[in-house]
Amino acid sequence: MAVIGKDIKKAIEILKSGEVIGMPTETVYGLAGNAYNTEAITKIFTVKNRPTFDPLIVHTSSVERVREFVSEIPEKAQLLANHFMPGPLTLLLPKKDIISDLVTSGLDTVAVRIPNHPLALQLLENLDFPLAAPSANPFGYISPTSAQHVDNQLGEKIKYILDGGECTVGIESSIIGFFSDEIVVFRKGGLAIEEIENIVGKVRIEEHSSSNPKAPGMLKSHYAPRTQLLVTGDLSLVDNNVGKIGYLGFDKFHPLIPQESQLLLSSTGDLAEAAKNLFAYMRLLDTRGFDKIYTDLLPEKGLGRAINDRIKRATTPE
Ligand code: TXA
Ligand code: MG
């Protein structure tokens, strides 16, 4: 078990020694290490059991500090940074040599994020290096939205988890890349596409693929609980032959499943509340010993699009 606490000094000391820690952000918890130290980066990949072809996000505390390790900030990236950083947004920008190929899996762009979380910002401000941090879950599992989630899964492998409470956004950041003629969303996340388009105009959404690791962040089978998760589609799927069933609903209970086997993401139909609860509720249902968990897609708008993306990736086709 790791120590869970709010001791920034201790976190700084561990990070300076080249070790990794659990770190809070507003989206999900990260597994953080010195982005300039290849030993620390290697530890991140090992602890997470993550393939090295899947690059890491580098976190810092201000746009000025981004220039330390990024060679250029395109105009539209700067516009998005002005509006949404700190926030649930990750920008893919051309890297300087100070960022090793290990961090970017050999790509010439680095993923950059400024988390909107007071403790994370305080930590980053007090370090003279940025922090590489993927979500602090074992590769392929649901991202953690509390210090306890991190401890449950990685507690044996790390010394310290900085406790920043429950994540307020609850799903990972939106990832955006810039090309001469277009802006591309590589991962739908905590910043709605509508909000991005309000600032920079139409964007293209890159669908994820499991065959092309260069299509960033986009391994299809991701975010899965251990119990089989299925989208009901139609109610007849829920018959007597499927054993004990759980249900993860948006704002309404499923009429054919006992209510004690159900959780609602937001009884008032609020998409931000649904995003905040999504992973925590998937985890809760995963511990209940159901044979299957059913769910349904949410309205395909605002944060609903990112939530649906996570649900689709977590479901197993029958
Ligand atoms: O909200 C978040 O983004 C959280 C918190 C901890 O900041 N982090 C996170 O990291 O979700 P991770 O590693 O679980 O997901 C980052 C994704 C990866 O799937 C990776 O493929 C993609 O970002 N990525 C990183 N660097 C990239 C790059 N240079 N080009 C394209 N994709 C990149
Ligand atoms: Mg992740």
mmCIF file of N, CA and C and ligand atoms in Angstrom, residues 23 25 27-31 48 50 53-57 59 88 90 92-93 103-104 107-111 113 115 133-137 143 171-175 186-187 213-219 222-223, ligand 1:
data_model
loop_
_atom_site.group_PDB
_atom_site.id
_atom_site.type_symbol
_atom_site.label_atom_id
_atom_site.label_comp_id
_atom_site.label_asym_id
_atom_site.label_seq_id
_atom_site.Cartn_x
_atom_site.Cartn_y
_atom_site.Cartn_z
ATOM 1 N N MET A 23 -0.753 11.460 -8.605
ATOM 2 C CA MET A 23 -0.978 12.917 -8.539
ATOM 3 C C MET A 23 -2.409 13.253 -8.958
ATOM 4 N N THR A 25 -5.474 15.399 -10.595
ATOM 5 C CA THR A 25 -5.783 16.483 -11.542
ATOM 6 C C THR A 25 -7.310 16.580 -11.555
ATOM 7 N N THR A 27 -9.169 15.986 -14.095
ATOM 8 C CA THR A 27 -9.765 14.968 -14.986
ATOM 9 C C THR A 27 -9.713 13.598 -14.325
ATOM 10 N N VAL A 28 -8.512 13.046 -14.223
ATOM 11 C CA VAL A 28 -8.295 11.758 -13.562
ATOM 12 C C VAL A 28 -6.942 11.836 -12.850
ATOM 13 N N TYR A 29 -6.649 10.889 -11.978
ATOM 14 C CA TYR A 29 -5.338 10.887 -11.308
ATOM 15 C C TYR A 29 -4.257 10.453 -12.290
ATOM 16 N N GLY A 30 -3.067 11.042 -12.140
ATOM 17 C CA GLY A 30 -1.944 10.698 -12.994
ATOM 18 C C GLY A 30 -0.875 9.932 -12.220
ATOM 19 N N LEU A 31 -0.048 9.195 -12.963
ATOM 20 C CA LEU A 31 1.127 8.537 -12.393
ATOM 21 C C LEU A 31 2.321 9.371 -12.853
ATOM 22 N N LYS A 48 2.878 1.032 -14.830
ATOM 23 C CA LYS A 48 1.581 0.991 -15.498
ATOM 24 C C LYS A 48 1.415 -0.224 -16.398
ATOM 25 N N ARG A 50 2.605 -0.370 -19.353
ATOM 26 C CA ARG A 50 2.166 0.297 -20.584
ATOM 27 C C ARG A 50 3.183 0.072 -21.690
ATOM 28 N N PHE A 53 5.125 2.180 -27.009
ATOM 29 C CA PHE A 53 4.685 2.906 -28.207
ATOM 30 C C PHE A 53 3.520 3.848 -27.897
ATOM 31 N N ASP A 54 3.060 3.873 -26.659
ATOM 32 C CA ASP A 54 1.952 4.760 -26.283
ATOM 33 C C ASP A 54 2.513 5.956 -25.490
ATOM 34 N N PRO A 55 2.619 7.123 -26.131
ATOM 35 C CA PRO A 55 3.334 8.258 -25.524
ATOM 36 C C PRO A 55 2.624 8.899 -24.324
ATOM 37 N N LEU A 56 3.391 9.684 -23.554
ATOM 38 C CA LEU A 56 2.903 10.265 -22.300
ATOM 39 C C LEU A 56 2.554 11.753 -22.465
ATOM 40 N N ILE A 57 1.689 12.250 -21.592
ATOM 41 C CA ILE A 57 1.369 13.683 -21.552
ATOM 42 C C ILE A 57 2.316 14.367 -20.560
ATOM 43 N N HIS A 59 2.972 17.534 -18.101
ATOM 44 C CA HIS A 59 2.204 18.537 -17.362
ATOM 45 C C HIS A 59 3.106 19.646 -16.839
ATOM 46 N N PRO A 88 -9.132 20.911 -18.905
ATOM 47 C CA PRO A 88 -9.097 19.508 -19.384
ATOM 48 C C PRO A 88 -8.774 19.398 -20.869
ATOM 49 N N THR A 90 -5.491 18.894 -23.782
ATOM 50 C CA THR A 90 -4.093 18.551 -24.064
ATOM 51 C C THR A 90 -3.782 18.946 -25.497
ATOM 52 N N LEU A 92 -1.097 18.931 -28.757
ATOM 53 C CA LEU A 92 0.072 18.254 -29.335
ATOM 54 C C LEU A 92 0.911 19.310 -30.042
ATOM 55 N N LEU A 93 2.133 19.527 -29.546
ATOM 56 C CA LEU A 93 2.974 20.613 -30.052
ATOM 57 C C LEU A 93 4.371 20.090 -30.363
ATOM 58 N N VAL A 103 9.447 9.684 -24.017
ATOM 59 C CA VAL A 103 8.198 10.337 -23.595
ATOM 60 C C VAL A 103 7.186 10.360 -24.739
ATOM 61 N N THR A 104 7.666 10.615 -25.959
ATOM 62 C CA THR A 104 6.754 10.810 -27.099
ATOM 63 C C THR A 104 6.662 9.584 -28.003
ATOM 64 N N LEU A 107 7.624 10.243 -31.555
ATOM 65 C CA LEU A 107 6.923 11.278 -32.330
ATOM 66 C C LEU A 107 7.632 12.615 -32.151
ATOM 67 N N ASP A 108 7.455 13.537 -33.117
ATOM 68 C CA ASP A 108 8.128 14.825 -32.921
ATOM 69 C C ASP A 108 7.226 15.861 -32.268
ATOM 70 N N THR A 109 6.037 15.435 -31.859
ATOM 71 C CA THR A 109 5.205 16.321 -31.039
ATOM 72 C C THR A 109 5.157 15.781 -29.618
ATOM 73 N N VAL A 110 4.944 16.708 -28.667
ATOM 74 C CA VAL A 110 4.765 16.310 -27.270
ATOM 75 C C VAL A 110 3.364 16.756 -26.840
ATOM 76 N N ALA A 111 2.699 15.909 -26.066
ATOM 77 C CA ALA A 111 1.367 16.238 -25.541
ATOM 78 C C ALA A 111 1.546 17.093 -24.289
ATOM 79 N N ARG A 113 -0.152 19.560 -21.156
ATOM 80 C CA ARG A 113 -1.379 19.867 -20.410
ATOM 81 C C ARG A 113 -1.067 20.670 -19.148
ATOM 82 N N PRO A 115 -2.971 21.167 -15.739
ATOM 83 C CA PRO A 115 -4.171 20.707 -15.025
ATOM 84 C C PRO A 115 -4.797 21.819 -14.184
ATOM 85 N N ALA A 133 2.867 12.335 -17.039
ATOM 86 C CA ALA A 133 1.892 11.574 -16.257
ATOM 87 C C ALA A 133 0.782 11.008 -17.125
ATOM 88 N N PRO A 134 0.778 9.690 -17.285
ATOM 89 C CA PRO A 134 -0.399 9.048 -17.871
ATOM 90 C C PRO A 134 -1.423 8.853 -16.746
ATOM 91 N N SER A 135 -2.625 8.446 -17.102
ATOM 92 C CA SER A 135 -3.604 8.125 -16.063
ATOM 93 C C SER A 135 -3.039 6.993 -15.204
ATOM 94 N N ALA A 136 -3.334 7.053 -13.885
ATOM 95 C CA ALA A 136 -2.678 6.138 -12.934
ATOM 96 C C ALA A 136 -3.441 4.825 -12.765
ATOM 97 N N ASN A 137 -3.727 4.178 -13.886
ATOM 98 C CA ASN A 137 -4.380 2.868 -13.866
ATOM 99 C C ASN A 137 -3.483 1.871 -14.578
ATOM 100 N N SER A 143 -9.664 4.605 -15.788
ATOM 101 C CA SER A 143 -8.836 5.609 -15.120
ATOM 102 C C SER A 143 -9.340 5.888 -13.700
ATOM 103 N N ILE A 171 -13.408 12.537 -16.549
ATOM 104 C CA ILE A 171 -12.900 11.831 -17.729
ATOM 105 C C ILE A 171 -11.660 12.572 -18.233
ATOM 106 N N GLU A 172 -10.823 11.862 -18.985
ATOM 107 C CA GLU A 172 -9.526 12.395 -19.381
ATOM 108 C C GLU A 172 -9.680 13.634 -20.273
ATOM 109 N N SER A 173 -8.578 14.363 -20.412
ATOM 110 C CA SER A 173 -8.566 15.594 -21.200
ATOM 111 C C SER A 173 -8.846 15.322 -22.678
ATOM 112 N N SER A 174 -9.332 16.352 -23.358
ATOM 113 C CA SER A 174 -9.495 16.311 -24.814
ATOM 114 C C SER A 174 -8.120 16.544 -25.436
ATOM 115 N N ILE A 175 -7.770 15.737 -26.445
ATOM 116 C CA ILE A 175 -6.441 15.873 -27.075
ATOM 117 C C ILE A 175 -6.587 16.448 -28.487
ATOM 118 N N PHE A 186 -7.975 14.158 -31.298
ATOM 119 C CA PHE A 186 -7.523 12.768 -31.240
ATOM 120 C C PHE A 186 -8.173 12.001 -30.099
ATOM 121 N N ARG A 187 -8.631 12.721 -29.093
ATOM 122 C CA ARG A 187 -9.395 12.061 -28.026
ATOM 123 C C ARG A 187 -10.465 13.028 -27.545
ATOM 124 N N PRO A 213 -0.865 2.545 -33.773
ATOM 125 C CA PRO A 213 -0.486 3.221 -32.538
ATOM 126 C C PRO A 213 -0.082 4.673 -32.765
ATOM 127 N N LYS A 214 0.196 5.034 -34.005
ATOM 128 C CA LYS A 214 0.549 6.432 -34.291
ATOM 129 C C LYS A 214 -0.694 7.305 -34.266
ATOM 130 N N ALA A 215 -1.866 6.662 -34.385
ATOM 131 C CA ALA A 215 -3.102 7.437 -34.208
ATOM 132 C C ALA A 215 -3.261 7.576 -32.707
ATOM 133 N N PRO A 216 -2.904 8.746 -32.205
ATOM 134 C CA PRO A 216 -2.570 8.955 -30.805
ATOM 135 C C PRO A 216 -3.627 8.532 -29.800
ATOM 136 N N GLY A 217 -3.163 7.907 -28.784
ATOM 137 C CA GLY A 217 -3.996 7.633 -27.635
ATOM 138 C C GLY A 217 -5.152 6.725 -27.917
ATOM 139 N N MET A 218 -5.115 6.102 -29.058
ATOM 140 C CA MET A 218 -6.372 5.640 -29.559
ATOM 141 C C MET A 218 -6.466 4.126 -29.676
ATOM 142 N N LEU A 219 -5.940 3.436 -28.680
ATOM 143 C CA LEU A 219 -6.125 1.998 -28.674
ATOM 144 C C LEU A 219 -7.583 1.746 -28.328
ATOM 145 N N HIS A 222 -10.016 -0.106 -24.278
ATOM 146 C CA HIS A 222 -9.459 0.742 -23.236
ATOM 147 C C HIS A 222 -10.548 0.930 -22.201
ATOM 148 N N TYR A 223 -10.190 1.362 -21.042
ATOM 149 C CA TYR A 223 -11.183 1.804 -20.066
ATOM 150 C C TYR A 223 -12.144 0.707 -19.651
HETATM 151 O O1 TXA B 1 -6.645 13.956 -18.437
HETATM 152 C C1 TXA B 1 -5.597 13.453 -18.845
HETATM 153 O O2 TXA B 1 -5.148 13.676 -19.975
HETATM 154 C C2 TXA B 1 -4.844 12.520 -17.881
HETATM 155 C C3 TXA B 1 -4.312 13.328 -16.717
HETATM 156 C C4 TXA B 1 -3.474 12.503 -15.772
HETATM 157 O O3 TXA B 1 -3.617 14.446 -17.198
HETATM 158 N N1 TXA B 1 -3.798 11.827 -18.559
HETATM 159 C C5 TXA B 1 -4.023 10.856 -19.455
HETATM 160 O O4 TXA B 1 -2.863 10.265 -19.928
HETATM 161 O O5 TXA B 1 -5.133 10.499 -19.798
HETATM 162 P P1 TXA B 1 -2.854 8.886 -20.730
HETATM 163 O O6 TXA B 1 -1.430 8.566 -20.921
HETATM 164 O O7 TXA B 1 -3.669 7.899 -20.021
HETATM 165 O O8 TXA B 1 -3.462 9.265 -22.110
HETATM 166 C C6 TXA B 1 -2.757 10.156 -22.940
HETATM 167 C C7 TXA B 1 -2.959 9.831 -24.379
HETATM 168 C C8 TXA B 1 -2.321 8.517 -24.707
HETATM 169 O O9 TXA B 1 -3.306 7.623 -25.144
HETATM 170 C C9 TXA B 1 -1.335 8.838 -25.811
HETATM 171 O O10 TXA B 1 -1.404 7.935 -26.865
HETATM 172 C C10 TXA B 1 -1.710 10.245 -26.238
HETATM 173 O O11 TXA B 1 -2.288 10.831 -25.116
HETATM 174 N N2 TXA B 1 -0.499 10.993 -26.607
HETATM 175 C C11 TXA B 1 0.509 11.353 -25.804
HETATM 176 N N3 TXA B 1 1.461 11.993 -26.492
HETATM 177 C C12 TXA B 1 1.060 12.057 -27.754
HETATM 178 C C13 TXA B 1 1.605 12.597 -28.956
HETATM 179 N N4 TXA B 1 2.763 13.206 -29.012
HETATM 180 N N5 TXA B 1 0.893 12.457 -30.088
HETATM 181 C C14 TXA B 1 -0.287 11.858 -30.054
HETATM 182 N N6 TXA B 1 -0.874 11.331 -28.966
HETATM 183 C C15 TXA B 1 -0.205 11.424 -27.841
#
